[in-house]
Amino acid sequence: MIRALVLGGTADASLLAAEIARAGIEAIYSYGGRTRAPTDQPLPTRIGGFGGANGLADYIRREAITHVIDATHPFAAEMSRNAVAACAKAGTPLIALERAPWTKAPGDNWIEVSNVNTAVAALPEASANVFLAIGRQHIAPFANKPQHTYTLRFVDPPEALLPFAADVIVSRGPFTLDGELQMMRTRGIALIVARNSGGDGARAKIDAARMLGLPVIMISRPQLPERLRVESVAEIMQWLGHSARLGA
Ligand code: 3Y8
Ligand code: NAP
């Protein structure tokens, strides 16, 4: 009998939840609690951390979880690392649903960097109009280059003072090409900072940058530990279906 835990928080995780609900597989969907009103899911949902890898291992045992699916965002590195450690400790099967990174297309002008600090270093010294499309949690280092005009995009309105002067767009995506083109033209954006999230929900800004001939400082993904990894919901359902047959 399957009782799956879906570590969610992305568009792909929502698609997976719908398939799992449709198949009638028992599962719990998990959000980290980063946003005020996360999208409703067709599965019983929990919100908030587990208390590290040990907390997650305890949760798995307590809730008699039989399968863990890490469908978190490629930059949710701590959650993914904890899932590997907790599943090893609890002896529970783990699979990751992880979309492929975006790859440069002809006409893309990317400055590839490894983290937020090297992204700040890659900014020009001369003041520019910069769109920081990396959310809320990791913007503090940009205070080191206050000469730029920054546009930020958050899911929820800012609760605290920003670490530097900036204009904040409040929008949870997914975003459209027309919307991104219009925003960048209206605001005179000259440069974009983005994470290589992959997927379709945030790729419009990358396509808009190419069309407008704008450079993108592209932050590459954090290293994650080895674990079984697939890129499609169908492969996850196959993995569950296979186990379901065995466990039936
Ligand atoms: C809480 C769940 C859907 C899912 C929407 C995807 C698409 C839009 C791209 C830009 C980049 C960014 C950010 C982004 C994307 C989708 C998808 C995706 C980037 C929600 C969601 C949660 C979060 C958390 C939030 C982070 C923030 C990151 C905004 C829900 C909407 C910038 C990542 O205020 C905060 O603390 C926000 C935190 C982690 C990164 C950051 O460090 O600020 N996502 N995003 C999840 C949870 O609590 O477990 O609220 O419904 C999900 C989505 N975010 O419904 O179609 O890729 O699946 N999310 C980045 O790429 O850098 C936006 O603006 O162009
Ligand atoms: P993170 O830095 O990897 O995780 C930090 C801690 O937050 C984890 O150790 C865990 O706390 C808790 N946590 C994270 N995701 C959780 C989940 N789905 N369910 C329960 N607890 C969770 O995480 P993050 O990068 O802030 O991402 C948080 C959430 O936003 C995830 O659901 C992710 O899929 C989603 N998201 C993130 C990004 C991004 O750019 N990072 C983009 C889109 C969506 P404990 O240690 O206490 O267990």
mmCIF file of C-alpha atoms and ligand atoms in Angstrom:
data_model
loop_
_atom_site.group_PDB
_atom_site.id
_atom_site.type_symbol
_atom_site.label_atom_id
_atom_site.label_comp_id
_atom_site.label_asym_id
_atom_site.label_seq_id
_atom_site.Cartn_x
_atom_site.Cartn_y
_atom_site.Cartn_z
ATOM 1 C CA MET A 1 0.000 0.000 0.000
ATOM 2 C CA ILE A 2 1.519 3.358 -1.089
ATOM 3 C CA ARG A 3 1.539 6.423 1.188
ATOM 4 C CA ALA A 4 3.661 9.041 -0.642
ATOM 5 C CA LEU A 5 5.105 12.333 0.567
ATOM 6 C CA VAL A 6 5.394 14.981 -2.177
ATOM 7 C CA LEU A 7 7.903 17.734 -1.335
ATOM 8 C CA GLY A 8 6.307 20.376 -3.557
ATOM 9 C CA GLY A 9 6.313 24.084 -4.196
ATOM 10 C CA THR A 10 6.668 24.200 -7.999
ATOM 11 C CA ALA A 11 4.415 24.082 -11.056
ATOM 12 C CA ASP A 12 5.672 20.562 -11.806
ATOM 13 C CA ALA A 13 4.817 19.454 -8.272
ATOM 14 C CA SER A 14 1.268 20.756 -8.781
ATOM 15 C CA LEU A 15 0.951 18.759 -12.022
ATOM 16 C CA LEU A 16 2.216 15.673 -10.194
ATOM 17 C CA ALA A 17 -0.267 16.186 -7.325
ATOM 18 C CA ALA A 18 -3.129 16.259 -9.824
ATOM 19 C CA GLU A 19 -1.976 12.965 -11.398
ATOM 20 C CA ILE A 20 -1.536 11.299 -8.002
ATOM 21 C CA ALA A 21 -5.007 12.431 -6.903
ATOM 22 C CA ARG A 22 -6.474 11.197 -10.199
ATOM 23 C CA ALA A 23 -4.836 7.793 -9.698
ATOM 24 C CA GLY A 24 -6.272 7.594 -6.186
ATOM 25 C CA ILE A 25 -2.815 7.061 -4.650
ATOM 26 C CA GLU A 26 -2.636 8.037 -0.965
ATOM 27 C CA ALA A 27 -0.259 11.000 -0.595
ATOM 28 C CA ILE A 28 0.559 14.128 1.421
ATOM 29 C CA TYR A 29 1.691 17.355 -0.280
ATOM 30 C CA SER A 30 4.240 19.503 1.547
ATOM 31 C CA TYR A 31 4.966 23.251 1.291
ATOM 32 C CA GLY A 32 7.800 24.963 3.148
ATOM 33 C CA GLY A 33 5.540 27.874 4.115
ATOM 34 C CA ARG A 34 7.389 30.540 2.133
ATOM 35 C CA THR A 35 4.286 32.260 0.740
ATOM 36 C CA ARG A 36 1.154 33.618 2.353
ATOM 37 C CA ALA A 37 -1.382 31.771 0.229
ATOM 38 C CA PRO A 38 0.142 28.806 -1.560
ATOM 39 C CA THR A 39 -1.868 27.209 -4.349
ATOM 40 C CA ASP A 40 -4.420 24.685 -3.101
ATOM 41 C CA GLN A 41 -3.594 21.085 -3.937
ATOM 42 C CA PRO A 42 -5.964 18.109 -4.521
ATOM 43 C CA LEU A 43 -4.091 16.215 -1.789
ATOM 44 C CA PRO A 44 -3.952 16.559 2.007
ATOM 45 C CA THR A 45 -1.381 19.328 2.511
ATOM 46 C CA ARG A 46 1.096 20.197 5.275
ATOM 47 C CA ILE A 47 2.941 23.528 5.498
ATOM 48 C CA GLY A 48 6.276 24.239 7.212
ATOM 49 C CA GLY A 49 9.664 22.658 7.861
ATOM 50 C CA PHE A 50 10.220 19.177 9.302
ATOM 51 C CA GLY A 51 13.122 20.167 11.578
ATOM 52 C CA GLY A 52 16.094 19.153 9.447
ATOM 53 C CA ALA A 53 16.930 15.717 8.065
ATOM 54 C CA ASN A 54 16.273 14.020 11.406
ATOM 55 C CA GLY A 55 12.908 15.739 11.689
ATOM 56 C CA LEU A 56 12.016 14.516 8.212
ATOM 57 C CA ALA A 57 13.141 10.952 9.060
ATOM 58 C CA ASP A 58 10.922 11.057 12.169
ATOM 59 C CA TYR A 59 8.024 12.388 10.090
ATOM 60 C CA ILE A 60 8.464 9.571 7.546
ATOM 61 C CA ARG A 61 8.322 6.961 10.302
ATOM 62 C CA ARG A 62 5.483 8.613 12.241
ATOM 63 C CA GLU A 63 3.338 9.064 9.139
ATOM 64 C CA ALA A 64 4.223 5.614 7.747
ATOM 65 C CA ILE A 65 5.406 7.207 4.492
ATOM 66 C CA THR A 66 6.342 4.517 1.947
ATOM 67 C CA HIS A 67 7.676 6.722 -0.921
ATOM 68 C CA VAL A 68 9.170 10.230 -0.986
ATOM 69 C CA ILE A 69 9.045 12.370 -4.138
ATOM 70 C CA ASP A 70 11.290 15.445 -4.096
ATOM 71 C CA ALA A 71 9.488 17.772 -6.516
ATOM 72 C CA THR A 72 11.011 20.920 -5.033
ATOM 73 C CA HIS A 73 12.692 23.651 -7.062
ATOM 74 C CA PRO A 74 16.291 23.001 -8.232
ATOM 75 C CA PHE A 75 17.464 25.782 -5.901
ATOM 76 C CA ALA A 76 15.763 24.270 -2.836
ATOM 77 C CA ALA A 77 19.095 22.589 -2.122
ATOM 78 C CA GLU A 78 18.758 22.212 1.638
ATOM 79 C CA MET A 79 15.385 20.479 1.315
ATOM 80 C CA SER A 80 16.766 18.124 -1.327
ATOM 81 C CA ARG A 81 19.854 17.312 0.725
ATOM 82 C CA ASN A 82 17.685 16.625 3.773
ATOM 83 C CA ALA A 83 15.440 14.338 1.723
ATOM 84 C CA VAL A 84 18.444 12.233 0.631
ATOM 85 C CA ALA A 85 19.737 11.947 4.208
ATOM 86 C CA ALA A 86 16.320 11.281 5.775
ATOM 87 C CA CYS A 87 15.318 8.622 3.243
ATOM 88 C CA ALA A 88 18.677 6.876 3.670
ATOM 89 C CA LYS A 89 18.148 6.903 7.454
ATOM 90 C CA ALA A 90 14.540 5.704 7.248
ATOM 91 C CA GLY A 91 15.251 3.250 4.400
ATOM 92 C CA THR A 92 12.475 4.859 2.313
ATOM 93 C CA PRO A 93 12.532 4.981 -1.510
ATOM 94 C CA LEU A 94 13.215 8.505 -2.863
ATOM 95 C CA ILE A 95 12.876 9.920 -6.360
ATOM 96 C CA ALA A 96 13.376 13.513 -7.571
ATOM 97 C CA LEU A 97 11.266 15.280 -10.189
ATOM 98 C CA GLU A 98 13.706 17.848 -11.549
ATOM 99 C CA ARG A 99 13.260 19.722 -14.811
ATOM 100 C CA ALA A 100 16.249 20.247 -17.071
ATOM 101 C CA PRO A 101 18.093 23.562 -16.827
ATOM 102 C CA TRP A 102 17.567 26.171 -19.550
ATOM 103 C CA THR A 103 20.276 26.039 -22.197
ATOM 104 C CA LYS A 104 21.561 28.993 -24.186
ATOM 105 C CA ALA A 105 19.823 29.525 -27.526
ATOM 106 C CA PRO A 106 21.319 31.468 -30.458
ATOM 107 C CA GLY A 107 21.096 35.143 -29.608
ATOM 108 C CA ASP A 108 21.237 34.621 -25.832
ATOM 109 C CA ASN A 109 23.754 36.859 -24.077
ATOM 110 C CA TRP A 110 24.351 35.082 -20.736
ATOM 111 C CA ILE A 111 26.984 35.838 -18.136
ATOM 112 C CA GLU A 112 27.040 32.523 -16.242
ATOM 113 C CA VAL A 113 27.886 32.730 -12.529
ATOM 114 C CA SER A 114 27.799 30.194 -9.698
ATOM 115 C CA ASN A 115 25.948 32.057 -6.931
ATOM 116 C CA VAL A 116 24.408 35.357 -5.835
ATOM 117 C CA ASN A 117 27.723 36.841 -4.699
ATOM 118 C CA THR A 118 29.394 36.229 -8.071
ATOM 119 C CA ALA A 119 26.229 37.617 -9.696
ATOM 120 C CA VAL A 120 26.758 40.895 -7.791
ATOM 121 C CA ALA A 121 30.421 40.926 -8.844
ATOM 122 C CA ALA A 122 29.334 40.485 -12.484
ATOM 123 C CA LEU A 123 27.226 43.673 -12.400
ATOM 124 C CA PRO A 124 28.841 46.649 -14.187
ATOM 125 C CA GLU A 125 30.296 49.483 -12.081
ATOM 126 C CA ALA A 126 28.412 52.130 -14.106
ATOM 127 C CA SER A 127 24.813 52.489 -12.927
ATOM 128 C CA ALA A 128 22.272 50.431 -14.848
ATOM 129 C CA ASN A 129 18.585 49.532 -14.753
ATOM 130 C CA VAL A 130 18.603 45.980 -13.364
ATOM 131 C CA PHE A 131 15.724 43.450 -13.060
ATOM 132 C CA LEU A 132 16.474 41.070 -10.151
ATOM 133 C CA ALA A 133 14.202 38.081 -10.899
ATOM 134 C CA ILE A 134 15.464 35.948 -8.016
ATOM 135 C CA GLY A 135 12.709 36.500 -5.460
ATOM 136 C CA ARG A 136 13.048 37.805 -1.927
ATOM 137 C CA GLN A 137 15.265 35.531 0.121
ATOM 138 C CA HIS A 138 18.705 36.158 -1.383
ATOM 139 C CA ILE A 139 18.790 39.811 -2.498
ATOM 140 C CA ALA A 140 20.835 41.285 0.387
ATOM 141 C CA PRO A 141 24.258 41.042 -1.384
ATOM 142 C CA PHE A 142 23.023 43.476 -4.063
ATOM 143 C CA ALA A 143 23.192 46.237 -1.434
ATOM 144 C CA ASN A 144 26.940 46.224 -2.215
ATOM 145 C CA LYS A 145 26.160 47.879 -5.566
ATOM 146 C CA PRO A 146 23.626 50.599 -4.682
ATOM 147 C CA GLN A 147 24.454 52.610 -7.820
ATOM 148 C CA HIS A 148 21.966 50.571 -9.864
ATOM 149 C CA THR A 149 18.214 51.082 -10.272
ATOM 150 C CA TYR A 150 16.706 47.780 -9.156
ATOM 151 C CA THR A 151 13.346 46.223 -10.013
ATOM 152 C CA LEU A 152 12.485 43.194 -7.837
ATOM 153 C CA ARG A 153 9.678 40.645 -8.200
ATOM 154 C CA PHE A 154 8.209 38.992 -5.103
ATOM 155 C CA VAL A 155 5.354 36.527 -4.646
ATOM 156 C CA ASP A 156 4.008 38.502 -1.657
ATOM 157 C CA PRO A 157 4.263 42.218 -0.765
ATOM 158 C CA PRO A 158 7.506 42.958 1.132
ATOM 159 C CA GLU A 159 7.002 42.762 4.923
ATOM 160 C CA ALA A 160 10.292 44.319 6.004
ATOM 161 C CA LEU A 161 12.443 47.231 4.808
ATOM 162 C CA LEU A 162 14.434 46.312 1.705
ATOM 163 C CA PRO A 163 18.262 46.172 2.036
ATOM 164 C CA PHE A 164 18.502 48.741 -0.787
ATOM 165 C CA ALA A 165 16.219 51.107 -2.720
ATOM 166 C CA ALA A 166 14.202 49.127 -5.260
ATOM 167 C CA ASP A 167 10.864 48.970 -6.998
ATOM 168 C CA VAL A 168 8.945 45.751 -6.198
ATOM 169 C CA ILE A 169 6.569 43.984 -8.584
ATOM 170 C CA VAL A 170 4.279 41.610 -6.658
ATOM 171 C CA SER A 171 3.386 38.624 -8.847
ATOM 172 C CA ARG A 172 3.514 34.861 -8.378
ATOM 173 C CA GLY A 173 3.849 33.788 -11.985
ATOM 174 C CA PRO A 174 3.797 31.877 -14.216
ATOM 175 C CA PHE A 175 4.771 34.756 -16.501
ATOM 176 C CA THR A 176 4.023 35.423 -20.196
ATOM 177 C CA LEU A 177 6.352 36.582 -22.942
ATOM 178 C CA ASP A 178 4.168 39.593 -23.758
ATOM 179 C CA GLY A 179 3.988 40.541 -20.080
ATOM 180 C CA GLU A 180 7.771 40.296 -19.682
ATOM 181 C CA LEU A 181 8.464 42.257 -22.892
ATOM 182 C CA GLN A 182 6.064 44.997 -21.848
ATOM 183 C CA MET A 183 7.494 45.216 -18.318
ATOM 184 C CA MET A 184 11.100 45.352 -19.517
ATOM 185 C CA ARG A 185 10.383 47.960 -22.208
ATOM 186 C CA THR A 186 8.253 50.148 -19.911
ATOM 187 C CA ARG A 187 10.887 50.087 -17.180
ATOM 188 C CA GLY A 188 13.868 50.415 -19.547
ATOM 189 C CA ILE A 189 15.493 47.286 -18.083
ATOM 190 C CA ALA A 190 19.097 46.973 -19.326
ATOM 191 C CA LEU A 191 20.158 43.763 -17.547
ATOM 192 C CA ILE A 192 18.470 40.784 -15.872
ATOM 193 C CA VAL A 193 19.682 38.574 -12.993
ATOM 194 C CA ALA A 194 18.030 35.113 -12.968
ATOM 195 C CA ARG A 195 18.439 31.627 -11.541
ATOM 196 C CA ASN A 196 18.589 28.724 -13.953
ATOM 197 C CA SER A 197 15.284 27.365 -12.646
ATOM 198 C CA GLY A 198 14.346 25.561 -15.837
ATOM 199 C CA GLY A 199 10.719 24.771 -16.590
ATOM 200 C CA ASP A 200 8.204 26.984 -18.337
ATOM 201 C CA GLY A 201 6.885 29.030 -15.412
ATOM 202 C CA ALA A 202 9.708 31.548 -15.437
ATOM 203 C CA ARG A 203 11.365 31.084 -18.835
ATOM 204 C CA ALA A 204 9.457 33.991 -20.454
ATOM 205 C CA LYS A 205 11.912 36.543 -19.044
ATOM 206 C CA ILE A 206 14.802 34.671 -20.682
ATOM 207 C CA ASP A 207 13.048 34.681 -24.067
ATOM 208 C CA ALA A 208 12.139 38.361 -23.634
ATOM 209 C CA ALA A 209 15.768 39.227 -22.824
ATOM 210 C CA ARG A 210 16.920 37.478 -26.009
ATOM 211 C CA MET A 211 14.334 39.342 -28.110
ATOM 212 C CA LEU A 212 15.370 42.672 -26.596
ATOM 213 C CA GLY A 213 19.086 41.849 -26.884
ATOM 214 C CA LEU A 214 19.558 42.210 -23.105
ATOM 215 C CA PRO A 215 22.314 40.439 -21.130
ATOM 216 C CA VAL A 216 21.272 37.929 -18.455
ATOM 217 C CA ILE A 217 23.449 37.167 -15.439
ATOM 218 C CA MET A 218 22.454 33.497 -15.067
ATOM 219 C CA ILE A 219 23.042 31.819 -11.704
ATOM 220 C CA SER A 220 23.730 28.113 -12.161
ATOM 221 C CA ARG A 221 22.190 25.475 -9.941
ATOM 222 C CA PRO A 222 23.624 24.290 -6.632
ATOM 223 C CA GLN A 223 25.207 20.841 -6.554
ATOM 224 C CA LEU A 224 22.815 18.221 -5.212
ATOM 225 C CA PRO A 225 23.682 14.742 -3.883
ATOM 226 C CA GLU A 226 23.182 11.755 -6.166
ATOM 227 C CA ARG A 227 19.612 10.443 -6.106
ATOM 228 C CA LEU A 228 17.199 8.810 -8.553
ATOM 229 C CA ARG A 229 16.063 11.709 -10.789
ATOM 230 C CA VAL A 230 13.505 11.982 -13.586
ATOM 231 C CA GLU A 231 12.228 14.973 -15.567
ATOM 232 C CA SER A 232 8.588 14.047 -16.172
ATOM 233 C CA VAL A 233 5.460 13.444 -14.145
ATOM 234 C CA ALA A 234 4.831 10.336 -16.245
ATOM 235 C CA GLU A 235 8.113 8.779 -15.045
ATOM 236 C CA ILE A 236 7.156 9.449 -11.429
ATOM 237 C CA MET A 237 3.761 7.815 -11.963
ATOM 238 C CA GLN A 238 5.536 4.844 -13.577
ATOM 239 C CA TRP A 239 7.821 4.597 -10.534
ATOM 240 C CA LEU A 240 4.807 4.680 -8.210
ATOM 241 C CA GLY A 241 2.756 2.424 -10.444
ATOM 242 C CA HIS A 242 5.585 -0.174 -10.461
ATOM 243 C CA SER A 243 5.796 -0.061 -6.660
ATOM 244 C CA ALA A 244 1.986 -0.024 -6.422
ATOM 245 C CA ARG A 245 1.845 -3.272 -8.410
ATOM 246 C CA LEU A 246 4.437 -4.834 -6.100
ATOM 247 C CA GLY A 247 2.732 -3.484 -2.971
ATOM 248 C CA ALA A 248 -0.833 -4.270 -4.048
HETATM 249 C C1 3Y8 B 1 6.039 28.572 -1.905
HETATM 250 C C2 3Y8 B 1 3.972 28.085 -4.276
HETATM 251 C C3 3Y8 B 1 2.472 27.629 -9.914
HETATM 252 C C4 3Y8 B 1 3.822 27.516 -9.368
HETATM 253 C C5 3Y8 B 1 4.557 28.828 -9.599
HETATM 254 C C6 3Y8 B 1 8.016 27.176 -11.272
HETATM 255 C C7 3Y8 B 1 7.186 28.434 -11.568
HETATM 256 C C8 3Y8 B 1 6.392 30.649 -10.741
HETATM 257 C C9 3Y8 B 1 9.627 30.541 -11.167
HETATM 258 C C10 3Y8 B 1 10.671 35.446 -11.563
HETATM 259 C C11 3Y8 B 1 11.163 34.170 -10.897
HETATM 260 C C12 3Y8 B 1 11.510 32.571 -7.878
HETATM 261 C C13 3Y8 B 1 10.403 32.271 -6.818
HETATM 262 C C14 3Y8 B 1 9.702 31.383 -8.841
HETATM 263 C C15 3Y8 B 1 9.168 30.498 -9.760
HETATM 264 C C16 3Y8 B 1 6.938 29.292 -10.309
HETATM 265 C C17 3Y8 B 1 6.014 28.552 -9.345
HETATM 266 C C18 3Y8 B 1 8.174 29.483 -9.418
HETATM 267 C C19 3Y8 B 1 10.741 32.392 -9.208
HETATM 268 C C20 3Y8 B 1 5.742 29.580 -5.616
HETATM 269 C C21 3Y8 B 1 5.237 28.904 -4.363
HETATM 270 C C22 3Y8 B 1 6.154 29.068 -3.347
HETATM 271 C C23 3Y8 B 1 7.241 29.787 -3.889
HETATM 272 C C24 3Y8 B 1 8.448 30.148 -3.111
HETATM 273 C C25 3Y8 B 1 9.282 31.172 -3.810
HETATM 274 C C26 3Y8 B 1 10.612 31.559 -3.141
HETATM 275 C C27 3Y8 B 1 11.265 32.326 -4.328
HETATM 276 C C28 3Y8 B 1 10.851 31.519 -5.539
HETATM 277 C C29 3Y8 B 1 9.597 33.498 -6.480
HETATM 278 C C30 3Y8 B 1 2.737 28.952 -4.067
HETATM 279 C C31 3Y8 B 1 4.849 30.700 -6.096
HETATM 280 C C32 3Y8 B 1 12.090 33.929 -7.698
HETATM 281 C C33 3Y8 B 1 12.631 31.483 -7.876
HETATM 282 O O1 3Y8 B 1 8.897 35.325 -0.670
HETATM 283 C C34 3Y8 B 1 9.526 34.248 -0.638
HETATM 284 O O2 3Y8 B 1 10.086 33.791 0.416
HETATM 285 C C35 3Y8 B 1 9.617 33.444 -1.898
HETATM 286 C C36 3Y8 B 1 10.448 32.385 -1.890
HETATM 287 C C37 3Y8 B 1 11.390 30.334 -2.703
HETATM 288 C C38 3Y8 B 1 12.790 32.393 -4.283
HETATM 289 C C39 3Y8 B 1 13.338 33.306 -3.221
HETATM 290 O O3 3Y8 B 1 14.426 32.967 -2.744
HETATM 291 O O4 3Y8 B 1 12.653 34.326 -2.904
HETATM 292 N N1 3Y8 B 1 9.735 30.675 -5.087
HETATM 293 N N2 3Y8 B 1 7.042 30.094 -5.188
HETATM 294 C C40 3Y8 B 1 6.622 27.177 -1.844
HETATM 295 C C41 3Y8 B 1 6.646 26.615 -0.427
HETATM 296 O O5 3Y8 B 1 6.315 27.333 0.531
HETATM 297 O O6 3Y8 B 1 7.005 25.419 -0.303
HETATM 298 O O7 3Y8 B 1 2.830 29.962 -3.332
HETATM 299 O O8 3Y8 B 1 1.703 28.560 -4.609
HETATM 300 C C42 3Y8 B 1 5.899 28.522 -6.707
HETATM 301 C C43 3Y8 B 1 6.519 28.942 -7.983
HETATM 302 N N3 3Y8 B 1 7.615 29.597 -8.085
HETATM 303 O O9 3Y8 B 1 1.487 27.784 -9.122
HETATM 304 O O10 3Y8 B 1 2.302 27.602 -11.159
HETATM 305 O O11 3Y8 B 1 9.242 27.251 -11.420
HETATM 306 O O12 3Y8 B 1 7.440 26.172 -10.846
HETATM 307 N N4 3Y8 B 1 9.488 31.367 -7.524
HETATM 308 C C44 3Y8 B 1 13.642 31.656 -9.017
HETATM 309 O O13 3Y8 B 1 13.411 31.062 -10.101
HETATM 310 O O14 3Y8 B 1 14.612 32.375 -8.795
HETATM 311 C C45 3Y8 B 1 10.169 33.665 -9.856
HETATM 312 O O15 3Y8 B 1 10.113 36.314 -10.853
HETATM 313 O O16 3Y8 B 1 10.892 35.572 -12.785
HETATM 314 P P1 NAP B 2 15.493 25.352 1.028
HETATM 315 O O1 NAP B 2 16.309 26.567 1.267
HETATM 316 O O2 NAP B 2 16.051 24.221 0.240
HETATM 317 O O3 NAP B 2 14.965 24.710 2.407
HETATM 318 C C1 NAP B 2 15.188 25.336 3.655
HETATM 319 C C2 NAP B 2 14.288 24.630 4.656
HETATM 320 O O4 NAP B 2 12.924 24.981 4.362
HETATM 321 C C3 NAP B 2 14.309 23.104 4.552
HETATM 322 O O5 NAP B 2 15.418 22.554 5.195
HETATM 323 C C4 NAP B 2 12.982 22.751 5.214
HETATM 324 O O6 NAP B 2 13.020 23.016 6.610
HETATM 325 C C5 NAP B 2 12.085 23.834 4.629
HETATM 326 N N1 NAP B 2 11.438 23.423 3.368
HETATM 327 C C6 NAP B 2 11.784 23.759 2.113
HETATM 328 N N2 NAP B 2 10.915 23.260 1.220
HETATM 329 C C7 NAP B 2 9.995 22.569 1.930
HETATM 330 C C8 NAP B 2 8.838 21.811 1.582
HETATM 331 N N3 NAP B 2 8.431 21.699 0.307
HETATM 332 N N4 NAP B 2 8.128 21.195 2.598
HETATM 333 C C9 NAP B 2 8.530 21.333 3.881
HETATM 334 N N5 NAP B 2 9.608 22.053 4.292
HETATM 335 C C10 NAP B 2 10.327 22.653 3.308
HETATM 336 O O7 NAP B 2 14.087 25.798 0.395
HETATM 337 P P2 NAP B 2 13.744 27.115 -0.503
HETATM 338 O O8 NAP B 2 14.707 27.248 -1.605
HETATM 339 O O9 NAP B 2 13.504 28.237 0.438
HETATM 340 O O10 NAP B 2 12.343 26.644 -1.138
HETATM 341 C C11 NAP B 2 11.209 26.604 -0.301
HETATM 342 C C12 NAP B 2 10.033 26.136 -1.114
HETATM 343 O O11 NAP B 2 9.828 27.029 -2.227
HETATM 344 C C13 NAP B 2 10.161 24.743 -1.685
HETATM 345 O O12 NAP B 2 8.894 24.115 -1.660
HETATM 346 C C14 NAP B 2 10.551 24.992 -3.131
HETATM 347 O O13 NAP B 2 10.114 23.952 -3.982
HETATM 348 C C15 NAP B 2 9.811 26.273 -3.423
HETATM 349 N N6 NAP B 2 10.467 27.066 -4.464
HETATM 350 C C16 NAP B 2 11.739 27.475 -4.260
HETATM 351 C C17 NAP B 2 12.364 28.218 -5.268
HETATM 352 C C18 NAP B 2 13.776 28.704 -5.089
HETATM 353 O O14 NAP B 2 14.221 29.487 -5.917
HETATM 354 N N7 NAP B 2 14.466 28.259 -4.065
HETATM 355 C C19 NAP B 2 11.654 28.519 -6.449
HETATM 356 C C20 NAP B 2 10.339 28.076 -6.597
HETATM 357 C C21 NAP B 2 9.747 27.349 -5.594
HETATM 358 P P3 NAP B 2 13.426 21.903 7.721
HETATM 359 O O15 NAP B 2 14.918 21.798 7.620
HETATM 360 O O16 NAP B 2 12.934 22.465 9.008
HETATM 361 O O17 NAP B 2 12.738 20.622 7.320
#
